mmCIF file of C-alpha atoms in Angstrom:
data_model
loop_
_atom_site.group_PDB
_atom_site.id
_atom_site.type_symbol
_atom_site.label_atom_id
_atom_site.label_comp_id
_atom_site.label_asym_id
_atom_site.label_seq_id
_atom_site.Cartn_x
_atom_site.Cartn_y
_atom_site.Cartn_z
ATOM 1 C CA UNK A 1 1.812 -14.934 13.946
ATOM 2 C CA UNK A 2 -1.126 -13.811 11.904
ATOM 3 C CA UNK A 3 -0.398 -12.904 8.431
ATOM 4 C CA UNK A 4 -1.558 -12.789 4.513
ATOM 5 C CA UNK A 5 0.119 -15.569 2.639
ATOM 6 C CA UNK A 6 0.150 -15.058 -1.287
ATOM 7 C CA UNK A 7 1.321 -17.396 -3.532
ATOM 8 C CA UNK A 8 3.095 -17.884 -5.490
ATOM 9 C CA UNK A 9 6.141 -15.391 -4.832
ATOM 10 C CA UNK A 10 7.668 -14.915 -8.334
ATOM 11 C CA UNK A 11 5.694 -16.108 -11.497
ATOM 12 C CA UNK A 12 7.374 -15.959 -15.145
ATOM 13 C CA UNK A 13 5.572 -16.429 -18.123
ATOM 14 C CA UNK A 14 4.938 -15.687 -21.696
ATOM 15 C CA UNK A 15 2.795 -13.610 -23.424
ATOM 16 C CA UNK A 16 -0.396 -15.166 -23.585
ATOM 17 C CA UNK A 17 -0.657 -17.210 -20.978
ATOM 18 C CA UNK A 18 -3.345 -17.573 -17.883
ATOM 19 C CA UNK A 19 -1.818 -16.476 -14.677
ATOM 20 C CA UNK A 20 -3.507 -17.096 -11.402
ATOM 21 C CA UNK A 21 -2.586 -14.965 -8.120
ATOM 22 C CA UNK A 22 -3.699 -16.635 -4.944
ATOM 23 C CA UNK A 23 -4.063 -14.606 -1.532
ATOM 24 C CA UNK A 24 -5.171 -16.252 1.872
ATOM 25 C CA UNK A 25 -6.256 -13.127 4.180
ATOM 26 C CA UNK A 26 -5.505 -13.211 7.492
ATOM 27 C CA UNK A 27 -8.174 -15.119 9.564
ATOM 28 C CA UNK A 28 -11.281 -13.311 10.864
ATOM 29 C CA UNK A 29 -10.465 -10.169 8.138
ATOM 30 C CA UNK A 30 -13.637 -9.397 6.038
ATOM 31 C CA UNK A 31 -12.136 -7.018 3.266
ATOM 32 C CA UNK A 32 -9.486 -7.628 0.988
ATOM 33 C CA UNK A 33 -7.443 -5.509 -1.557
ATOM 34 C CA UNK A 34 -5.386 -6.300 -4.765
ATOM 35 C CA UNK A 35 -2.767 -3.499 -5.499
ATOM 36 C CA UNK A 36 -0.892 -3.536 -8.264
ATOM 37 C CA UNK A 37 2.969 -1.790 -8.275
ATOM 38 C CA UNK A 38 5.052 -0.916 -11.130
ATOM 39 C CA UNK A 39 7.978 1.781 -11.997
ATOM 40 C CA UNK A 40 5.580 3.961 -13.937
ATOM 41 C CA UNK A 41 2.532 3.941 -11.914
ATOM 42 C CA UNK A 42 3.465 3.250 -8.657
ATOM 43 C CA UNK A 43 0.988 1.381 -6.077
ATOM 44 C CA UNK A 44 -2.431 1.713 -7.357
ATOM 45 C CA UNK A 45 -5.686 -0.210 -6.543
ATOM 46 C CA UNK A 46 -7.094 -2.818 -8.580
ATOM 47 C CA UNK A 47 -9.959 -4.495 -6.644
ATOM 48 C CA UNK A 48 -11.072 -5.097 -3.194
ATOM 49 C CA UNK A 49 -13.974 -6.782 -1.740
ATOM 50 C CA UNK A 50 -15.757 -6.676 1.501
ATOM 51 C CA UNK A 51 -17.854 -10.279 3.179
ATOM 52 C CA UNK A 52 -16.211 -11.887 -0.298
ATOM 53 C CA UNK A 53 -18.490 -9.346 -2.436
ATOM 54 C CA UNK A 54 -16.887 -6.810 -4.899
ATOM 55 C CA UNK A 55 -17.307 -3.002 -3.749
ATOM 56 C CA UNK A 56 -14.569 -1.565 -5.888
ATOM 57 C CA UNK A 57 -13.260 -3.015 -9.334
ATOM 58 C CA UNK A 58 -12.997 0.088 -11.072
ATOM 59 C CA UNK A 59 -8.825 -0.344 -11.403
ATOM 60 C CA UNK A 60 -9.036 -3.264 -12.820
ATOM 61 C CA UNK A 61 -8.514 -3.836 -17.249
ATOM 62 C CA UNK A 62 -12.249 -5.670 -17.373
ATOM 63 C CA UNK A 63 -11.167 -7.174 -20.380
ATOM 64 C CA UNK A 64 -8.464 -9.042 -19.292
ATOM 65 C CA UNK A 65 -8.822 -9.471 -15.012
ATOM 66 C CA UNK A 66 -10.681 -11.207 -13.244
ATOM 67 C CA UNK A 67 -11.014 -11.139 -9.243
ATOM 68 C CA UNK A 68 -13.119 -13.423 -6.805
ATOM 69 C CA UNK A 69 -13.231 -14.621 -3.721
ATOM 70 C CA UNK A 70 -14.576 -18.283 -3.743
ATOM 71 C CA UNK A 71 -14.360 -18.433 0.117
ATOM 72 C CA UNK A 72 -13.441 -15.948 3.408
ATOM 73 C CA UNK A 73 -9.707 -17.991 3.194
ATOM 74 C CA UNK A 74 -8.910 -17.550 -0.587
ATOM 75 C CA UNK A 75 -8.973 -14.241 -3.214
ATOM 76 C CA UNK A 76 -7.635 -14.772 -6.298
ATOM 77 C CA UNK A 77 -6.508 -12.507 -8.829
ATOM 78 C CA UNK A 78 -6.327 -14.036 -12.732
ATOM 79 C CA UNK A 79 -5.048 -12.495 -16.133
ATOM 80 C CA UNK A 80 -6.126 -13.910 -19.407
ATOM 81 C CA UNK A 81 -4.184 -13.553 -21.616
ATOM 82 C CA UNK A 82 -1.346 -12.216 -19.667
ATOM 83 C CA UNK A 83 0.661 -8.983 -21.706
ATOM 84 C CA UNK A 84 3.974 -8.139 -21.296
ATOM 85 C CA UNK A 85 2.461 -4.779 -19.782
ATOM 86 C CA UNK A 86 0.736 -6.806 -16.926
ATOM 87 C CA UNK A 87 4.827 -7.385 -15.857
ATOM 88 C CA UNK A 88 4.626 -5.738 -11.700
ATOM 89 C CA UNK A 89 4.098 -6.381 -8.211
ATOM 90 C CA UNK A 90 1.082 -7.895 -7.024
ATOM 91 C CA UNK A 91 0.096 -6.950 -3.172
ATOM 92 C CA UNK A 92 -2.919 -8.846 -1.741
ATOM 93 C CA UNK A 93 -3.739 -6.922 1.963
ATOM 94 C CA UNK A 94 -6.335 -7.622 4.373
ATOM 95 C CA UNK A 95 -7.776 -6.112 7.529
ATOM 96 C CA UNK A 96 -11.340 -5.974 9.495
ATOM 97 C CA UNK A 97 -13.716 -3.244 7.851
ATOM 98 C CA UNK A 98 -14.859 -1.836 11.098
ATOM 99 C CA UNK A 99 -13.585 -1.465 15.012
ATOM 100 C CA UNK A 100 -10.075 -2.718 16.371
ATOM 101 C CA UNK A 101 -7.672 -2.786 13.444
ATOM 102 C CA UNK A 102 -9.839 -1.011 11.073
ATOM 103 C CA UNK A 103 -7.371 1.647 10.508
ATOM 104 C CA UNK A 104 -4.640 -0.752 9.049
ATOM 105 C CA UNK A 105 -4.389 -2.419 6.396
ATOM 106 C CA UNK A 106 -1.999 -5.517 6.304
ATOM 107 C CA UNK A 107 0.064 -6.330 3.200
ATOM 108 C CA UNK A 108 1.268 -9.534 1.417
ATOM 109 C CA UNK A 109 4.599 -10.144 0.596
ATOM 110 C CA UNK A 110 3.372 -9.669 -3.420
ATOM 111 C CA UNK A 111 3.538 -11.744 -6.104
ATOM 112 C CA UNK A 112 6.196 -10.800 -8.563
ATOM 113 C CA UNK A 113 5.348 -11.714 -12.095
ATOM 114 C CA UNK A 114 6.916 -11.038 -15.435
ATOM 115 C CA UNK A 115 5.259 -11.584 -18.825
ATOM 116 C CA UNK A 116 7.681 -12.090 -21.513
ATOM 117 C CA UNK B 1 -10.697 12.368 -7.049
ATOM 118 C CA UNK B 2 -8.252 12.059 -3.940
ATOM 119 C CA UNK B 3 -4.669 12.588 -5.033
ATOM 120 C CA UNK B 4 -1.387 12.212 -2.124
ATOM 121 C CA UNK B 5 2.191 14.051 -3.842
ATOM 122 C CA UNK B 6 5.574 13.129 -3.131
ATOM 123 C CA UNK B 7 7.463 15.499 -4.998
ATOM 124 C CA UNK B 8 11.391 14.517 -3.586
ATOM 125 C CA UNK B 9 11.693 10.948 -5.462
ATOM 126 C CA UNK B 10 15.142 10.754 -3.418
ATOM 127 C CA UNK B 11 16.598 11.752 -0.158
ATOM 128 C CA UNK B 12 19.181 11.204 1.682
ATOM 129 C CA UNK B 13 20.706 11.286 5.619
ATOM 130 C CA UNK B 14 23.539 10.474 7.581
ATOM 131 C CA UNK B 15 23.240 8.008 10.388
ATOM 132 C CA UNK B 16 21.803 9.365 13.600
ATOM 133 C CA UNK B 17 20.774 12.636 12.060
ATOM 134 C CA UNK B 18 17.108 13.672 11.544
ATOM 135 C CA UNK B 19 15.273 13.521 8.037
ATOM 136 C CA UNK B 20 11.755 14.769 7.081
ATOM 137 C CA UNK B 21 10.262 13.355 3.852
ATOM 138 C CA UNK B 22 7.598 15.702 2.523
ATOM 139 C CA UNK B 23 3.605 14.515 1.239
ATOM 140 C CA UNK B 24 0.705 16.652 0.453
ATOM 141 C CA UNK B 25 -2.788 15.372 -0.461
ATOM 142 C CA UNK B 26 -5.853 16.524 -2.082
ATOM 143 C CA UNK B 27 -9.556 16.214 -0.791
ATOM 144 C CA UNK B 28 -12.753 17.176 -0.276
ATOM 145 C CA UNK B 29 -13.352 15.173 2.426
ATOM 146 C CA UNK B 30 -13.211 15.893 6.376
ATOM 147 C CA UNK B 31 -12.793 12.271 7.589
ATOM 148 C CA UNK B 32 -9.681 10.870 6.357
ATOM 149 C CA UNK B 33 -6.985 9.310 7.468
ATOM 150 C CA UNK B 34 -3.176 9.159 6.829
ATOM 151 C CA UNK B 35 -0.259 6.915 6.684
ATOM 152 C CA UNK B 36 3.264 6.467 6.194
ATOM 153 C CA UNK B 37 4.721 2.609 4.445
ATOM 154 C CA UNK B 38 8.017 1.730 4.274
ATOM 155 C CA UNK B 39 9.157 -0.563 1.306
ATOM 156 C CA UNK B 40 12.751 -2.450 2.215
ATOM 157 C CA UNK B 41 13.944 -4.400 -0.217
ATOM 158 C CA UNK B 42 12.297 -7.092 0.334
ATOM 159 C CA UNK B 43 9.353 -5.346 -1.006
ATOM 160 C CA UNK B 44 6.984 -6.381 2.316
ATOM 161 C CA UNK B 45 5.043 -3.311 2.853
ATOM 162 C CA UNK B 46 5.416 -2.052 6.604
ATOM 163 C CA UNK B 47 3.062 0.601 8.241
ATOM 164 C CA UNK B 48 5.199 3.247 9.960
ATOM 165 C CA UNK B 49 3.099 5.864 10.848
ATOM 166 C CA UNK B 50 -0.741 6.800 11.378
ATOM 167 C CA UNK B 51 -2.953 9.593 11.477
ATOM 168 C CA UNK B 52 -6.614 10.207 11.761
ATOM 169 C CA UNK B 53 -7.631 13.401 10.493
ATOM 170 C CA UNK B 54 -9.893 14.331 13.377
ATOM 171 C CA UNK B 55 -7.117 14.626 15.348
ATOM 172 C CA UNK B 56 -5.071 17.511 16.131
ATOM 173 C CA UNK B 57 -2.324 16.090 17.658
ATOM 174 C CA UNK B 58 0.548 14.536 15.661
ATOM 175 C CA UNK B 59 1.093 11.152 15.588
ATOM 176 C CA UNK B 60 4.289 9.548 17.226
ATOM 177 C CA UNK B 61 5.597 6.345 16.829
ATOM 178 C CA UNK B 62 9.058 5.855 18.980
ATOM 179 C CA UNK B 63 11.889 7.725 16.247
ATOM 180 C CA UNK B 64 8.711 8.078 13.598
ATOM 181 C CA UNK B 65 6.657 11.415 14.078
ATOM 182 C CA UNK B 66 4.121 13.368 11.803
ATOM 183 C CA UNK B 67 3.677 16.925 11.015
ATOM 184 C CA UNK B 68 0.302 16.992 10.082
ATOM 185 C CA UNK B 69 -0.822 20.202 8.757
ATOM 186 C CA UNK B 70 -4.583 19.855 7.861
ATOM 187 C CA UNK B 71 -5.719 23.274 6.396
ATOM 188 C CA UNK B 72 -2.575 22.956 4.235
ATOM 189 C CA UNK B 73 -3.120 19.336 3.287
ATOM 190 C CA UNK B 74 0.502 18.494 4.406
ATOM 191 C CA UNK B 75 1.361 15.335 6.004
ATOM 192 C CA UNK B 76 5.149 15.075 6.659
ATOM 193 C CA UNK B 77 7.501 12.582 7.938
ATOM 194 C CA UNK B 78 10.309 13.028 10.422
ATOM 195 C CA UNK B 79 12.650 9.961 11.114
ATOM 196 C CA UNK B 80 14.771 10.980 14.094
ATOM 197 C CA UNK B 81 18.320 9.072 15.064
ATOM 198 C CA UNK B 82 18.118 7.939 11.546
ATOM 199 C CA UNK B 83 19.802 4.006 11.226
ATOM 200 C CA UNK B 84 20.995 1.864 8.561
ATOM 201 C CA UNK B 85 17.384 0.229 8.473
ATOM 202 C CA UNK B 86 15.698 3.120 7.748
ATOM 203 C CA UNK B 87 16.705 3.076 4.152
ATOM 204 C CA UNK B 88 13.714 1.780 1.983
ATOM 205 C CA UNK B 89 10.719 3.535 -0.190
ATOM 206 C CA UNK B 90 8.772 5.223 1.913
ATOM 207 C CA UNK B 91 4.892 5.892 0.602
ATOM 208 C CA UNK B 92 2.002 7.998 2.145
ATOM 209 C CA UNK B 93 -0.916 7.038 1.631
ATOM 210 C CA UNK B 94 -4.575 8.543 2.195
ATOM 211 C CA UNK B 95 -7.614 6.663 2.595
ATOM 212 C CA UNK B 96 -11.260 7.659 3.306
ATOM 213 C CA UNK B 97 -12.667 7.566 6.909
ATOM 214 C CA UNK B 98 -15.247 4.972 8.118
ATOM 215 C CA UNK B 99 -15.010 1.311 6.972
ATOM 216 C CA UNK B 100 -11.746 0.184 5.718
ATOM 217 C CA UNK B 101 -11.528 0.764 2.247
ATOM 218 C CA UNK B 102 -8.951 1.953 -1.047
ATOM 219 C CA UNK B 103 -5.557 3.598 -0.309
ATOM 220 C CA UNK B 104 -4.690 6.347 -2.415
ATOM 221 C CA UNK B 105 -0.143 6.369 -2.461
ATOM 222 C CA UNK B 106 2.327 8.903 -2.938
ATOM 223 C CA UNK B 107 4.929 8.082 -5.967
ATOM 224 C CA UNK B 108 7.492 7.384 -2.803
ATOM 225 C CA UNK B 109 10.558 8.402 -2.112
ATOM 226 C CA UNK B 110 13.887 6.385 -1.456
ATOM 227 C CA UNK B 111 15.090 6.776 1.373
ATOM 228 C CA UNK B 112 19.219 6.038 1.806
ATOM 229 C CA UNK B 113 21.018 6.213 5.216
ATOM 230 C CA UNK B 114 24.623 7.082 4.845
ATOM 231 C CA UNK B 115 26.786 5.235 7.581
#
């Protein structure tokens, strides 16, 4: 049963602090999204990348997020310093760019992470 | 700039009746497409519902069906023999045609199913 793993699942920490999000796509998927989710804003885009390159970053705070892909298993999403602001849901979701399954994209079950 | 509106941020339905949730979207563009999430819970993110903008006929999915109005931007949802499950967030969502890229959401709405 194919699916995209994140880890880890609930992540409290102080203000400050690094945080690392860690996504494994599903296998043979070429582009990969990072939403973010919150009361105020709702579900809104932060990066995604396509063949492990960057295509959109443009919802992501520059100053403080990072996102890469190292390899085609593993994106990970890092704050430094982490904000009691950055406090949400983090969805990773994957799917194939182009042809069967193109039209979906398939979600995480998030990373929920609190700054204090 | 695409923009998708939910403007009912609750609803509510008894068991077994019918429910339409309401979501109009903004855009230039001619190749779209269109979906419908539901949010239980457990906060997993579960496609319901799609529609590709190129075609005229609504979408059905089993209870799930689509009104999709193009010239009026309106994309609505109707959930038919509602159940218990049914209650969640429910999100629409807009995304260019083409490769797979962004989704644009919808505020949501909750969904509750009254038993």
């Amino acid at each position: 049963d194919a699916r995209v793993t994140q880890t880890p699942r609930h992540k409290v920490t102080e203000m400050g602090q690094e945080v690392t999000m860690r996504c494994q796509p599903i296998l043979g998927h070429n582009t990969v999204f990072w939403y973010r989710q919150t009361m105020m804003q709702g579900l809104e885009l932060l990066a995604y990348f396509r063949n492990r390159a960057p295509l959109d970053d443009s919802g992501m705070p520059k100053d403080r997020f990072s996102a890469e892909m190292p390899d085609a298993t593993l994106a990970t999403l890092k704050i430094q310093p982490s904000e009691p602001r950055d406090s949400a849901v983090y969805f990773c979701a994957s799917g194939p760019a182009l042809g069967v399954g193109s039209n979906e994209q398939f979600f995480g079950p998030g990373t929920r992470l609190t700054v204090l | 700039a695409q923009t998708v509106t939910q403007s009912q941020p609750e609803m509510s339905v008894q068991e077994a009746e019918t429910v339409t949730l309401s979501c109009t979207y903004d855009t230039s563009e001619s190749d779209y497409y269109l979906f419908w999430y539901k949010q239980p819970p457990s906060r997993q993110m579960i496609l319901v519902i799609r529609q590709e903008a190129y075609k005229q006929q609504n979408a059905t999915e089993n209870r799930f069906s689509v009104n999709f109005q193009k010239a009026a931007k309106s994309f609505s949802l109707k959930i038919s023999d509602s159940q218990l499950g049914d209650a969640a967030m429910y999100f629409c969502a807009y995304r260019l045609g083409g490769a797979n890229s962004k989704l644009t959401f919808g505020k949501g709405i909750t969904l509750s199913v009254r038993p």
